C-alpha cells in the first residue's frame, strides 16, 4: 500500500514515513510524542486543511465551480 500520499503533507500536517519501515514509523511517533509544539502544529494544520479543502462547504464549492464551468 502506498498510503494516503495525496492527502498528507510531510511535516505540515503529518509525519510521513516509508511504507514497511517500522523504524522510521517508530521514529515519527517518537517525534510527535516528544514535542508538544510539533503535535499542536500538525493538528492545527490538519484541521485548517480539512476545513479549507475537505469540509462540506469546500466540496460543495468545488462542485458548484465545476457545474459553472460545464454550463459555459
Coordinates of C-alpha atoms in Angstrom, one line a residue:
X1 CA 0.0 0.0 0.0
X2 CA 1.3 3.5 -0.8
X3 CA -0.9 5.1 1.8
X4 CA -2.6 8.5 1.5
X5 CA 0.3 10.4 0.0
X6 CA -2.1 12.8 -1.8
X7 CA -3.8 13.6 1.5
X8 CA -0.9 14.3 3.8
X9 CA 2.0 16.7 3.7
X10 CA 5.1 15.7 5.4
X11 CA 6.0 17.9 8.4
X12 CA 3.0 20.1 7.7
X13 CA 0.0 18.0 8.8
X14 CA 1.6 14.6 9.2
X15 CA 4.8 12.8 9.6
X16 CA 5.2 10.6 6.5
X17 CA 7.4 7.5 6.6
X18 CA 8.3 4.9 4.0
X19 CA 5.9 2.0 3.7
X20 CA 7.0 -1.0 5.7
X21 CA 9.8 0.9 7.5
X22 CA 9.0 0.1 11.1
X23 CA 12.0 2.0 12.4
X24 CA 11.0 5.2 10.5
X25 CA 7.4 4.8 11.7
X26 CA 8.5 4.4 15.3
X27 CA 10.8 7.5 14.9
X28 CA 7.9 9.5 13.6
X29 CA 5.8 8.5 16.5
X30 CA 8.6 9.4 18.9
X31 CA 8.9 12.8 17.2
X32 CA 5.3 13.7 17.8
X33 CA 5.2 12.3 21.3
X34 CA 8.4 14.1 22.2
X35 CA 7.3 17.6 21.0
X36 CA 4.0 19.1 22.1
X37 CA 4.7 22.0 19.8
X38 CA 5.1 19.7 16.8
X39 CA 2.0 17.8 17.7
X40 CA 0.0 21.0 18.1
X41 CA 1.3 22.4 14.8
X42 CA 0.4 19.2 12.9
X43 CA -3.1 19.1 14.4
X44 CA -3.7 22.8 13.7
X45 CA -2.5 22.5 10.1
X46 CA -4.6 19.3 9.5
X47 CA -7.7 20.9 10.9
X48 CA -7.2 24.0 8.8
X49 CA -6.7 21.9 5.7
X50 CA -9.7 19.8 6.3
X51 CA -11.9 22.9 6.8
X52 CA -10.4 24.6 3.6
X53 CA -10.3 21.6 1.3
X54 CA -12.5 18.7 2.6
X55 CA -15.4 20.2 4.5
X56 CA -18.9 20.0 3.2
X57 CA -18.7 23.7 2.2
X58 CA -15.4 23.2 0.4
X59 CA -16.7 20.2 -1.5
X60 CA -20.0 21.9 -2.5
X61 CA -17.9 24.9 -3.7
X62 CA -15.8 22.6 -5.9
X63 CA -18.9 21.0 -7.4
X64 CA -20.6 24.4 -8.0
X65 CA -17.4 25.6 -9.7
X66 CA -17.4 22.5 -11.9
X67 CA -21.1 22.9 -12.8
X68 CA -20.5 26.6 -13.7
X69 CA -17.6 25.6 -16.0
X70 CA -19.7 22.9 -17.6
X71 CA -22.6 25.2 -18.1
X72 CA -20.5 27.7 -20.0

